[in-house]
Amino acid sequence: MSFIVQIFDRVTATDVRSALAACNSDKPVTPRVAAMFDQFLQEVQRYYPLAAHATGGEPHIWSEGLPLGPVTSSPLNLGVEVNELNDTVLSTLGHVAADAGLQLLEPQGGALYRLDRQVIFDDGSAEPFAERAPQAAPRAKATEGFDPTKVGYSLDVLCGALMEKLAPFGFEVMPHPLWEHTRWVQRTFGPTVQAFSVKVQSEQDRQIVHFSVQWRLPAVREAWLERLDEIGGPALRERIHPKFMPEHERMFGDFYGPRDPRLAQYSLRSEGDLQAYAQALAEWCAGQGMHFQNSFKGMTDVGKWMLSVDHLNGVLKAGEAGVHGSFYLHQQMALLVLALTCKTPLRAVWLETLRHRQRTTQHVQWKHVTGGDGNALFEDILASLIARPPVLGS
C-alpha cells in the first residue's frame, strides 16, 4: 500500500494550507529548481536506495520507485511503503529536501517539513525535525569489475560506440545543458538538429540506460520565441521550461523497422552488459534510426509531414476530447509558425484548428508562462507572424 509525500519548490509556503495550494498547482519547473530536484533524488538514495532490498539490510521504502528521468514539474509525488513509514523516514526525507532547497508536504496527516527544519502541523503546532536515519551501507560492486556508480564511464562507453558509427555522418557528443548524467550525440541536418539522448542512472547494483531520439527545429523555435519577446517581454522566455524548447520528439520505440532484441535489456549489471548494449545501440542508430530522420532535408519536407491531413485530424480530435497533456506549448507554436511559412492548402484550416485548441485546452499550457489563459497573447503572436512571416530557410 502506498503513502504519498510531495516534494515542492514553493519556498513561500509556510503552513499546511499554503503548501497544499502550492502542491495542487502542477507547473513546469525552472532549470534551477530542476537541478534541486535532481540533487534530492541523488542524495536521498544515500539513505534509502532504490533497490535496498537487494542487500538484505536497509529498508526498501519506495512503493512506486523514483523518477527514472529528469523531473519536469512540481510537486514531485513519491510513494512510500506504509509498513516502512515512521517519523525517522519522514524527517530524513525532509532533511534531504531542505538540503536541496525544497520542502516536503505529508498531505494525509497534514504536516509540512519546512526549509527551517520545523514540522508545521495542520493545527498550527510545530516541532523540530527528528534525527536523520543512518546512511545506507556502501553499494556492493557487481561482477566483472563493473561499478554501477561510475556513470561517467558508462556514458563514455555508450557515446564512444555511437560516435564510431555516427561520426562519419557529422555527429558529435554534446553535454546536456541541465543534466550532468545525460549527453546528446547530435548533428545539424538541413534545418533540423537530430540528437540521440543518452542518460545513465545508477542504482544499487546496476545502471539503467534511458535513450531517446530527438528532432529539433531551431529556426522554428526562435521564430515564435522572438515574437514572444517582442510582445510580452524577454522575461516570459525564462518561464518556459526547457522541455518546451524542442519542436518535436520521437521516442526510441516510435521508429519503424525491427527492434534489436539486444536493446530490450536496458538494465546493466556488468561490463559485458554495457559493451553489448553499446554495440547494439550504435548499430541500431546507424541503421534504422537514421532512416526515418533522413527524409527531412528541407523546411518544405518538414512542413509537408507536420501539416498533413492525418496530423491535423489528430490535433483536432484530441482537442475535442479535452486532451492537452500530449500537445505542449512548443508543439502548438511550432505548427503555427510552419502553417504560416510552409506552402500548404490547409493553411487556413490549420490556423483555425490551432485557435480552437488554444481556447479549449492550450490555455492550460500558457498559464504556466503568463499566469493567464494566453488567448490574447496567442492572437498577438499570430498577427505578428502574419504581418512579418519569419524566414526559416529552404
mmCIF file of C-alpha atoms in Angstrom:
data_model
loop_
_atom_site.group_PDB
_atom_site.id
_atom_site.type_symbol
_atom_site.label_atom_id
_atom_site.label_comp_id
_atom_site.label_asym_id
_atom_site.label_seq_id
_atom_site.Cartn_x
_atom_site.Cartn_y
_atom_site.Cartn_z
ATOM 1 C CA MET A 1 0.000 0.000 0.000
ATOM 2 C CA SER A 2 1.317 3.420 -0.943
ATOM 3 C CA PHE A 3 1.626 6.547 1.190
ATOM 4 C CA ILE A 4 2.237 9.745 -0.809
ATOM 5 C CA VAL A 5 4.606 12.535 0.157
ATOM 6 C CA GLN A 6 5.106 15.624 -2.003
ATOM 7 C CA ILE A 7 8.374 17.480 -2.603
ATOM 8 C CA PHE A 8 7.943 21.007 -3.928
ATOM 9 C CA ASP A 9 9.792 24.232 -4.599
ATOM 10 C CA ARG A 10 7.447 26.871 -3.223
ATOM 11 C CA VAL A 11 9.611 28.432 -0.530
ATOM 12 C CA THR A 12 6.783 30.923 0.206
ATOM 13 C CA ALA A 13 4.609 28.099 1.607
ATOM 14 C CA THR A 14 4.970 28.384 5.378
ATOM 15 C CA ASP A 15 1.981 26.365 6.645
ATOM 16 C CA VAL A 16 -0.008 23.314 5.603
ATOM 17 C CA ARG A 17 -2.722 25.331 3.889
ATOM 18 C CA SER A 18 -0.339 27.282 1.641
ATOM 19 C CA ALA A 19 1.660 24.098 0.981
ATOM 20 C CA LEU A 20 -1.496 22.272 -0.170
ATOM 21 C CA ALA A 21 -2.263 25.165 -2.519
ATOM 22 C CA ALA A 22 1.282 25.048 -3.901
ATOM 23 C CA CYS A 23 1.156 21.295 -4.466
ATOM 24 C CA ASN A 24 -2.260 21.459 -6.140
ATOM 25 C CA SER A 25 -0.973 23.775 -8.878
ATOM 26 C CA ASP A 26 1.133 21.462 -11.041
ATOM 27 C CA LYS A 27 3.611 23.578 -13.008
ATOM 28 C CA PRO A 28 6.799 23.165 -15.055
ATOM 29 C CA VAL A 29 9.969 23.856 -13.114
ATOM 30 C CA THR A 30 12.812 26.220 -13.969
ATOM 31 C CA PRO A 31 16.292 24.823 -14.709
ATOM 32 C CA ARG A 32 17.419 25.900 -11.227
ATOM 33 C CA VAL A 33 14.598 24.033 -9.497
ATOM 34 C CA ALA A 34 15.055 21.023 -11.791
ATOM 35 C CA ALA A 35 18.646 20.821 -10.559
ATOM 36 C CA MET A 36 17.376 20.988 -6.964
ATOM 37 C CA PHE A 37 15.056 18.027 -7.609
ATOM 38 C CA ASP A 38 17.949 16.144 -9.204
ATOM 39 C CA GLN A 39 20.078 16.795 -6.101
ATOM 40 C CA PHE A 40 17.289 15.492 -3.852
ATOM 41 C CA LEU A 41 16.853 12.295 -5.896
ATOM 42 C CA GLN A 42 20.579 11.602 -5.889
ATOM 43 C CA GLU A 43 21.109 12.323 -2.186
ATOM 44 C CA VAL A 44 18.030 10.523 -0.885
ATOM 45 C CA GLN A 45 19.408 7.245 -2.204
ATOM 46 C CA ARG A 46 22.274 7.540 0.286
ATOM 47 C CA TYR A 47 19.651 6.801 2.944
ATOM 48 C CA TYR A 48 17.019 4.817 1.035
ATOM 49 C CA PRO A 49 18.447 3.246 -2.139
ATOM 50 C CA LEU A 50 16.158 2.234 -4.964
ATOM 51 C CA ALA A 51 16.993 -1.436 -4.518
ATOM 52 C CA ALA A 52 17.883 -1.632 -0.840
ATOM 53 C CA HIS A 53 16.153 -4.979 -0.520
ATOM 54 C CA ALA A 54 18.851 -6.493 -2.730
ATOM 55 C CA THR A 55 21.387 -6.102 0.088
ATOM 56 C CA GLY A 56 19.140 -7.621 2.729
ATOM 57 C CA GLY A 57 19.952 -4.713 5.021
ATOM 58 C CA GLU A 58 18.299 -1.327 4.711
ATOM 59 C CA PRO A 59 14.533 -0.928 4.328
ATOM 60 C CA HIS A 60 13.062 -0.704 0.858
ATOM 61 C CA ILE A 61 10.726 2.272 1.328
ATOM 62 C CA TRP A 62 9.798 3.147 -2.246
ATOM 63 C CA SER A 63 6.435 1.674 -3.202
ATOM 64 C CA GLU A 64 6.450 3.289 -6.647
ATOM 65 C CA GLY A 65 10.164 3.853 -7.218
ATOM 66 C CA LEU A 66 11.888 7.126 -8.040
ATOM 67 C CA PRO A 67 11.657 9.024 -11.352
ATOM 68 C CA LEU A 68 13.924 7.493 -13.989
ATOM 69 C CA GLY A 69 14.365 10.746 -15.877
ATOM 70 C CA PRO A 70 14.572 14.485 -15.126
ATOM 71 C CA VAL A 71 11.773 15.960 -13.005
ATOM 72 C CA THR A 72 9.902 18.463 -15.170
ATOM 73 C CA SER A 73 7.066 19.643 -12.928
ATOM 74 C CA SER A 74 6.396 20.452 -9.309
ATOM 75 C CA PRO A 75 5.429 18.855 -6.972
ATOM 76 C CA LEU A 76 7.328 15.586 -7.055
ATOM 77 C CA ASN A 77 4.959 12.892 -5.737
ATOM 78 C CA LEU A 78 6.702 9.921 -4.135
ATOM 79 C CA GLY A 79 5.080 6.712 -2.952
ATOM 80 C CA VAL A 80 6.383 5.282 0.335
ATOM 81 C CA GLU A 81 5.582 1.822 1.668
ATOM 82 C CA VAL A 82 3.098 2.196 4.521
ATOM 83 C CA ASN A 83 4.748 -0.522 6.613
ATOM 84 C CA GLU A 84 8.095 1.334 6.397
ATOM 85 C CA LEU A 85 6.666 4.754 7.213
ATOM 86 C CA ASN A 86 7.699 6.365 10.506
ATOM 87 C CA ASP A 87 8.901 9.700 11.875
ATOM 88 C CA THR A 88 12.520 8.883 11.043
ATOM 89 C CA VAL A 89 11.712 8.229 7.383
ATOM 90 C CA LEU A 90 9.685 11.430 7.040
ATOM 91 C CA SER A 91 12.283 13.529 8.849
ATOM 92 C CA THR A 92 15.084 12.059 6.737
ATOM 93 C CA LEU A 93 13.195 12.885 3.555
ATOM 94 C CA GLY A 94 12.525 16.354 4.966
ATOM 95 C CA HIS A 95 16.217 16.880 5.790
ATOM 96 C CA VAL A 96 17.348 15.809 2.312
ATOM 97 C CA ALA A 97 14.686 18.015 0.704
ATOM 98 C CA ALA A 98 15.765 21.009 2.792
ATOM 99 C CA ASP A 99 19.417 20.348 1.904
ATOM 100 C CA ALA A 100 18.388 20.816 -1.731
ATOM 101 C CA GLY A 101 16.310 23.936 -1.006
ATOM 102 C CA LEU A 102 12.981 22.089 -1.219
ATOM 103 C CA GLN A 103 10.119 21.388 1.178
ATOM 104 C CA LEU A 104 8.107 18.240 1.926
ATOM 105 C CA LEU A 105 4.363 18.021 2.440
ATOM 106 C CA GLU A 106 2.743 14.985 4.022
ATOM 107 C CA PRO A 107 -0.847 15.712 2.969
ATOM 108 C CA GLN A 108 -2.543 12.689 4.530
ATOM 109 C CA GLY A 109 -1.576 13.662 8.079
ATOM 110 C CA GLY A 110 -1.345 17.392 7.394
ATOM 111 C CA ALA A 111 2.330 18.143 8.073
ATOM 112 C CA LEU A 112 4.765 20.472 6.313
ATOM 113 C CA TYR A 113 8.514 19.832 6.635
ATOM 114 C CA ARG A 114 9.892 23.324 6.067
ATOM 115 C CA LEU A 115 13.264 24.668 4.998
ATOM 116 C CA ASP A 116 13.962 25.795 8.580
ATOM 117 C CA ARG A 117 13.799 22.135 9.728
ATOM 118 C CA GLN A 118 10.496 22.681 11.537
ATOM 119 C CA VAL A 119 7.483 20.391 11.090
ATOM 120 C CA ILE A 120 4.335 22.521 10.909
ATOM 121 C CA PHE A 121 1.094 20.650 11.564
ATOM 122 C CA ASP A 122 -2.418 21.398 10.346
ATOM 123 C CA ASP A 123 -3.448 22.777 13.750
ATOM 124 C CA GLY A 124 -0.571 25.292 13.702
ATOM 125 C CA SER A 125 1.666 23.478 16.178
ATOM 126 C CA ALA A 126 5.326 22.900 15.347
ATOM 127 C CA GLU A 127 8.272 20.754 16.319
ATOM 128 C CA PRO A 128 11.841 20.302 15.032
ATOM 129 C CA PHE A 129 12.731 17.527 12.609
ATOM 130 C CA ALA A 130 13.726 14.222 14.146
ATOM 131 C CA GLU A 131 17.263 12.947 13.536
ATOM 132 C CA ARG A 132 18.121 11.522 10.118
ATOM 133 C CA ALA A 133 18.388 7.814 9.538
ATOM 134 C CA PRO A 134 21.933 6.451 9.166
ATOM 135 C CA GLN A 135 23.178 6.313 5.609
ATOM 136 C CA ALA A 136 22.871 3.036 3.765
ATOM 137 C CA ALA A 137 25.831 0.675 3.550
ATOM 138 C CA PRO A 138 28.225 1.281 0.616
ATOM 139 C CA ARG A 139 26.974 -0.098 -2.655
ATOM 140 C CA ALA A 140 28.128 -3.554 -3.495
ATOM 141 C CA LYS A 141 30.272 -3.925 -6.589
ATOM 142 C CA ALA A 142 28.787 -6.071 -9.338
ATOM 143 C CA THR A 143 30.618 -8.796 -11.221
ATOM 144 C CA GLU A 144 33.335 -8.455 -13.878
ATOM 145 C CA GLY A 145 34.738 -5.272 -12.366
ATOM 146 C CA PHE A 146 31.675 -3.270 -13.384
ATOM 147 C CA ASP A 147 30.974 -0.439 -10.916
ATOM 148 C CA PRO A 148 27.362 0.830 -11.084
ATOM 149 C CA THR A 149 28.407 4.139 -9.511
ATOM 150 C CA LYS A 150 30.653 5.032 -12.475
ATOM 151 C CA VAL A 151 28.009 6.755 -14.551
ATOM 152 C CA GLY A 152 30.539 8.920 -16.403
ATOM 153 C CA TYR A 153 32.472 5.864 -17.525
ATOM 154 C CA SER A 154 29.350 4.203 -18.912
ATOM 155 C CA LEU A 155 28.358 7.391 -20.740
ATOM 156 C CA ASP A 156 31.818 7.476 -22.321
ATOM 157 C CA VAL A 157 31.447 3.863 -23.479
ATOM 158 C CA LEU A 158 27.954 4.418 -24.903
ATOM 159 C CA CYS A 159 28.778 7.703 -26.636
ATOM 160 C CA GLY A 160 32.072 6.291 -27.912
ATOM 161 C CA ALA A 161 30.268 3.380 -29.563
ATOM 162 C CA LEU A 162 27.735 5.761 -31.107
ATOM 163 C CA MET A 163 30.463 8.027 -32.450
ATOM 164 C CA GLU A 164 32.261 5.109 -34.108
ATOM 165 C CA LYS A 165 29.152 4.643 -36.259
ATOM 166 C CA LEU A 166 27.857 8.217 -36.476
ATOM 167 C CA ALA A 167 30.944 10.468 -36.645
ATOM 168 C CA PRO A 168 31.247 9.968 -40.436
ATOM 169 C CA PHE A 169 27.742 11.459 -40.746
ATOM 170 C CA GLY A 170 28.700 14.651 -38.907
ATOM 171 C CA PHE A 171 27.587 13.763 -35.361
ATOM 172 C CA GLU A 172 29.381 14.991 -32.246
ATOM 173 C CA VAL A 173 28.970 14.493 -28.499
ATOM 174 C CA MET A 174 27.437 17.426 -26.629
ATOM 175 C CA PRO A 175 26.800 17.830 -22.871
ATOM 176 C CA HIS A 176 23.213 18.328 -21.793
ATOM 177 C CA PRO A 177 22.682 21.942 -20.631
ATOM 178 C CA LEU A 178 20.952 20.804 -17.419
ATOM 179 C CA TRP A 179 21.586 17.150 -16.622
ATOM 180 C CA GLU A 180 25.068 16.008 -15.636
ATOM 181 C CA HIS A 181 24.391 12.355 -16.441
ATOM 182 C CA THR A 182 22.853 12.964 -19.870
ATOM 183 C CA ARG A 183 24.614 13.551 -23.180
ATOM 184 C CA TRP A 184 23.497 14.268 -26.717
ATOM 185 C CA VAL A 185 25.104 12.761 -29.802
ATOM 186 C CA GLN A 186 23.798 15.178 -32.404
ATOM 187 C CA ARG A 187 24.264 16.822 -35.790
ATOM 188 C CA THR A 188 22.730 19.642 -37.785
ATOM 189 C CA PHE A 189 20.916 18.220 -40.795
ATOM 190 C CA GLY A 190 19.389 20.840 -43.074
ATOM 191 C CA PRO A 191 17.019 22.948 -40.934
ATOM 192 C CA THR A 192 16.897 20.314 -38.184
ATOM 193 C CA VAL A 193 19.042 19.167 -35.293
ATOM 194 C CA GLN A 194 18.995 15.400 -34.846
ATOM 195 C CA ALA A 195 20.047 14.191 -31.415
ATOM 196 C CA PHE A 196 20.347 10.828 -29.719
ATOM 197 C CA SER A 197 19.851 11.477 -25.994
ATOM 198 C CA VAL A 198 21.633 9.058 -23.638
ATOM 199 C CA LYS A 199 21.117 9.131 -19.865
ATOM 200 C CA VAL A 200 22.591 6.678 -17.356
ATOM 201 C CA GLN A 201 21.140 6.321 -13.870
ATOM 202 C CA SER A 202 22.947 4.487 -11.101
ATOM 203 C CA GLU A 203 21.002 2.108 -8.889
ATOM 204 C CA GLN A 204 22.077 -0.191 -6.079
ATOM 205 C CA ASP A 205 23.745 -2.903 -8.158
ATOM 206 C CA ARG A 206 23.035 -1.853 -11.726
ATOM 207 C CA GLN A 207 22.700 1.043 -14.126
ATOM 208 C CA ILE A 208 19.600 1.986 -16.091
ATOM 209 C CA VAL A 209 20.020 3.422 -19.594
ATOM 210 C CA HIS A 210 17.427 5.877 -20.902
ATOM 211 C CA PHE A 211 17.619 6.542 -24.614
ATOM 212 C CA SER A 212 15.515 8.704 -26.916
ATOM 213 C CA VAL A 213 15.752 10.210 -30.371
ATOM 214 C CA GLN A 214 15.075 13.935 -30.615
ATOM 215 C CA TRP A 215 14.404 16.034 -33.662
ATOM 216 C CA ARG A 216 14.595 19.786 -33.138
ATOM 217 C CA LEU A 217 13.844 22.786 -35.346
ATOM 218 C CA PRO A 218 15.936 25.709 -34.033
ATOM 219 C CA ALA A 219 14.688 28.225 -36.624
ATOM 220 C CA VAL A 220 11.046 27.459 -35.807
ATOM 221 C CA ARG A 221 11.713 27.678 -32.080
ATOM 222 C CA GLU A 222 13.441 31.039 -32.354
ATOM 223 C CA ALA A 223 10.736 32.431 -34.668
ATOM 224 C CA TRP A 224 7.957 32.197 -32.092
ATOM 225 C CA LEU A 225 10.176 32.942 -29.093
ATOM 226 C CA GLU A 226 11.357 36.176 -30.730
ATOM 227 C CA ARG A 227 7.744 37.284 -31.225
ATOM 228 C CA LEU A 228 7.007 36.301 -27.619
ATOM 229 C CA ASP A 229 9.917 38.518 -26.540
ATOM 230 C CA GLU A 230 8.645 41.421 -28.654
ATOM 231 C CA ILE A 231 5.068 41.222 -27.431
ATOM 232 C CA GLY A 232 5.387 40.096 -23.837
ATOM 233 C CA GLY A 233 8.938 40.986 -22.936
ATOM 234 C CA PRO A 234 12.040 38.751 -22.687
ATOM 235 C CA ALA A 235 11.171 37.738 -19.112
ATOM 236 C CA LEU A 236 8.452 35.425 -20.434
ATOM 237 C CA ARG A 237 11.041 33.243 -22.153
ATOM 238 C CA GLU A 238 12.605 32.463 -18.771
ATOM 239 C CA ARG A 239 9.330 30.909 -17.609
ATOM 240 C CA ILE A 240 9.239 28.356 -20.401
ATOM 241 C CA HIS A 241 10.646 25.088 -19.158
ATOM 242 C CA PRO A 242 13.440 23.587 -21.329
ATOM 243 C CA LYS A 243 11.214 20.622 -22.197
ATOM 244 C CA PHE A 244 9.092 23.058 -24.216
ATOM 245 C CA MET A 245 12.043 24.084 -26.382
ATOM 246 C CA PRO A 246 12.394 21.134 -28.785
ATOM 247 C CA GLU A 247 9.808 21.342 -31.557
ATOM 248 C CA HIS A 248 9.197 17.630 -31.792
ATOM 249 C CA GLU A 249 10.426 14.443 -30.212
ATOM 250 C CA ARG A 250 10.129 10.819 -31.248
ATOM 251 C CA MET A 251 10.926 8.257 -28.609
ATOM 252 C CA PHE A 252 13.044 5.222 -29.389
ATOM 253 C CA GLY A 253 10.103 2.831 -29.784
ATOM 254 C CA ASP A 254 8.303 5.070 -32.294
ATOM 255 C CA PHE A 255 10.668 4.378 -35.180
ATOM 256 C CA TYR A 256 9.795 1.941 -37.901
ATOM 257 C CA GLY A 257 11.861 -1.171 -38.559
ATOM 258 C CA PRO A 258 12.683 -4.249 -36.475
ATOM 259 C CA ARG A 259 13.740 -3.761 -32.871
ATOM 260 C CA ASP A 260 17.046 -5.353 -31.955
ATOM 261 C CA PRO A 261 16.311 -7.810 -29.104
ATOM 262 C CA ARG A 262 19.649 -6.866 -27.543
ATOM 263 C CA LEU A 263 18.208 -3.421 -26.763
ATOM 264 C CA ALA A 264 15.263 -4.770 -24.793
ATOM 265 C CA GLN A 265 17.563 -5.188 -21.775
ATOM 266 C CA TYR A 266 18.352 -1.640 -20.603
ATOM 267 C CA SER A 267 19.395 -2.672 -17.059
ATOM 268 C CA LEU A 268 23.177 -3.116 -16.948
ATOM 269 C CA ARG A 269 24.813 -5.258 -14.264
ATOM 270 C CA SER A 270 28.252 -5.938 -15.721
ATOM 271 C CA GLU A 271 30.927 -4.724 -18.096
ATOM 272 C CA GLY A 272 29.687 -7.313 -20.580
ATOM 273 C CA ASP A 273 26.155 -5.907 -20.406
ATOM 274 C CA LEU A 274 27.478 -2.393 -21.027
ATOM 275 C CA GLN A 275 29.639 -3.336 -24.005
ATOM 276 C CA ALA A 276 26.912 -5.453 -25.619
ATOM 277 C CA TYR A 277 24.300 -2.735 -25.184
ATOM 278 C CA ALA A 278 26.636 -0.038 -26.526
ATOM 279 C CA GLN A 279 27.362 -2.001 -29.692
ATOM 280 C CA ALA A 280 23.718 -2.907 -30.303
ATOM 281 C CA LEU A 281 22.630 0.694 -29.750
ATOM 282 C CA ALA A 282 25.283 2.045 -32.116
ATOM 283 C CA GLU A 283 24.307 -0.407 -34.837
ATOM 284 C CA TRP A 284 20.631 0.437 -34.497
ATOM 285 C CA CYS A 285 21.253 4.199 -34.577
ATOM 286 C CA ALA A 286 23.411 3.911 -37.691
ATOM 287 C CA GLY A 287 20.749 1.820 -39.430
ATOM 288 C CA GLN A 288 17.063 2.052 -38.661
ATOM 289 C CA GLY A 289 17.239 5.172 -36.510
ATOM 290 C CA MET A 290 18.604 7.488 -39.176
ATOM 291 C CA HIS A 291 16.457 6.087 -41.974
ATOM 292 C CA PHE A 292 13.412 7.935 -40.626
ATOM 293 C CA GLN A 293 15.102 11.279 -39.983
ATOM 294 C CA ASN A 294 16.974 11.479 -43.267
ATOM 295 C CA SER A 295 13.729 12.108 -45.138
ATOM 296 C CA PHE A 296 13.575 15.691 -43.822
ATOM 297 C CA LYS A 297 16.221 17.620 -45.744
ATOM 298 C CA GLY A 298 14.420 20.950 -46.049
ATOM 299 C CA MET A 299 11.740 23.021 -44.365
ATOM 300 C CA THR A 300 9.311 22.147 -47.153
ATOM 301 C CA ASP A 301 9.620 18.460 -46.289
ATOM 302 C CA VAL A 302 9.257 19.245 -42.598
ATOM 303 C CA GLY A 303 6.106 21.262 -43.198
ATOM 304 C CA LYS A 304 4.642 18.641 -45.543
ATOM 305 C CA TRP A 305 4.934 15.985 -42.846
ATOM 306 C CA MET A 306 3.906 18.030 -39.812
ATOM 307 C CA LEU A 307 0.998 19.753 -41.601
ATOM 308 C CA SER A 308 -0.517 16.589 -43.066
ATOM 309 C CA VAL A 309 -4.255 15.852 -43.024
ATOM 310 C CA ASP A 310 -3.700 12.957 -40.606
ATOM 311 C CA HIS A 311 -1.819 15.182 -38.189
ATOM 312 C CA LEU A 312 -4.498 17.860 -38.490
ATOM 313 C CA ASN A 313 -7.247 15.365 -37.661
ATOM 314 C CA GLY A 314 -5.278 14.094 -34.665
ATOM 315 C CA VAL A 315 -4.744 17.596 -33.253
ATOM 316 C CA LEU A 316 -8.401 18.493 -33.738
ATOM 317 C CA LYS A 317 -9.740 15.219 -32.314
ATOM 318 C CA ALA A 318 -7.530 15.447 -29.227
ATOM 319 C CA GLY A 319 -8.779 18.996 -28.637
ATOM 320 C CA GLU A 320 -12.404 17.896 -28.801
ATOM 321 C CA ALA A 321 -11.614 15.179 -26.254
ATOM 322 C CA GLY A 322 -10.057 17.729 -23.908
ATOM 323 C CA VAL A 323 -6.596 16.174 -24.139
ATOM 324 C CA HIS A 324 -3.849 18.753 -23.630
ATOM 325 C CA GLY A 325 -1.018 16.844 -21.959
ATOM 326 C CA SER A 326 0.197 15.305 -25.236
ATOM 327 C CA PHE A 327 0.102 18.611 -27.112
ATOM 328 C CA TYR A 328 2.510 21.007 -25.472
ATOM 329 C CA LEU A 329 3.076 24.710 -25.913
ATOM 330 C CA HIS A 330 6.108 24.251 -28.166
ATOM 331 C CA GLN A 331 4.127 21.945 -30.494
ATOM 332 C CA GLN A 332 1.264 24.407 -30.764
ATOM 333 C CA MET A 333 3.571 27.272 -31.670
ATOM 334 C CA ALA A 334 5.755 25.202 -33.999
ATOM 335 C CA LEU A 335 2.711 24.189 -36.022
ATOM 336 C CA LEU A 336 1.538 27.806 -36.077
ATOM 337 C CA VAL A 337 4.886 29.006 -37.464
ATOM 338 C CA LEU A 338 5.050 26.183 -40.027
ATOM 339 C CA ALA A 339 1.477 26.763 -41.188
ATOM 340 C CA LEU A 340 2.296 30.405 -41.844
ATOM 341 C CA THR A 341 5.612 29.822 -43.613
ATOM 342 C CA CYS A 342 5.295 26.490 -45.477
ATOM 343 C CA LYS A 343 3.122 26.212 -48.552
ATOM 344 C CA THR A 344 0.090 24.119 -47.716
ATOM 345 C CA PRO A 345 -3.505 24.248 -48.993
ATOM 346 C CA LEU A 346 -4.584 23.597 -45.396
ATOM 347 C CA ARG A 347 -3.057 26.828 -44.076
ATOM 348 C CA ALA A 348 -6.357 28.459 -43.095
ATOM 349 C CA VAL A 349 -7.688 25.222 -41.640
ATOM 350 C CA TRP A 350 -4.552 24.818 -39.507
ATOM 351 C CA LEU A 351 -4.848 28.372 -38.162
ATOM 352 C CA GLU A 352 -8.463 27.844 -37.112
ATOM 353 C CA THR A 353 -7.644 24.430 -35.631
ATOM 354 C CA LEU A 354 -4.805 25.870 -33.551
ATOM 355 C CA ARG A 355 -7.001 28.786 -32.471
ATOM 356 C CA HIS A 356 -9.674 26.278 -31.418
ATOM 357 C CA ARG A 357 -7.121 24.212 -29.477
ATOM 358 C CA GLN A 358 -5.857 27.390 -27.799
ATOM 359 C CA ARG A 359 -9.275 28.136 -26.344
ATOM 360 C CA THR A 360 -10.215 24.568 -25.440
ATOM 361 C CA THR A 361 -7.036 23.110 -23.978
ATOM 362 C CA GLN A 362 -3.849 25.066 -24.710
ATOM 363 C CA HIS A 363 -4.651 27.824 -22.238
ATOM 364 C CA VAL A 364 -3.565 25.293 -19.616
ATOM 365 C CA GLN A 365 -0.055 25.342 -21.112
ATOM 366 C CA TRP A 366 0.070 29.141 -21.312
ATOM 367 C CA LYS A 367 -0.938 29.622 -17.675
ATOM 368 C CA HIS A 368 2.488 28.401 -16.599
ATOM 369 C CA VAL A 369 4.095 31.138 -18.690
ATOM 370 C CA THR A 370 1.749 34.137 -18.469
ATOM 371 C CA GLY A 371 -0.377 33.437 -15.431
ATOM 372 C CA GLY A 372 -3.474 33.839 -17.627
ATOM 373 C CA ASP A 373 -5.203 31.911 -20.396
ATOM 374 C CA GLY A 374 -2.832 33.185 -23.110
ATOM 375 C CA ASN A 375 -5.616 33.806 -25.637
ATOM 376 C CA ALA A 376 -4.722 37.445 -26.237
ATOM 377 C CA LEU A 377 -1.022 36.649 -26.434
ATOM 378 C CA PHE A 378 -1.699 33.853 -28.932
ATOM 379 C CA GLU A 379 -3.651 36.252 -31.156
ATOM 380 C CA ASP A 380 -0.918 38.887 -30.920
ATOM 381 C CA ILE A 381 1.768 36.360 -31.901
ATOM 382 C CA LEU A 382 -0.423 35.110 -34.776
ATOM 383 C CA ALA A 383 -0.976 38.661 -36.050
ATOM 384 C CA SER A 384 2.745 39.389 -35.824
ATOM 385 C CA LEU A 385 3.642 36.211 -37.758
ATOM 386 C CA ILE A 386 1.095 37.034 -40.458
ATOM 387 C CA ALA A 387 2.350 40.620 -40.788
ATOM 388 C CA ARG A 388 6.032 39.619 -40.790
ATOM 389 C CA PRO A 389 6.443 35.944 -41.735
ATOM 390 C CA PRO A 390 9.718 34.564 -40.359
ATOM 391 C CA VAL A 391 12.416 33.351 -42.717
ATOM 392 C CA LEU A 392 13.066 29.696 -41.929
ATOM 393 C CA GLY A 393 15.353 28.750 -44.789
ATOM 394 C CA SER A 394 14.661 26.397 -47.685
#
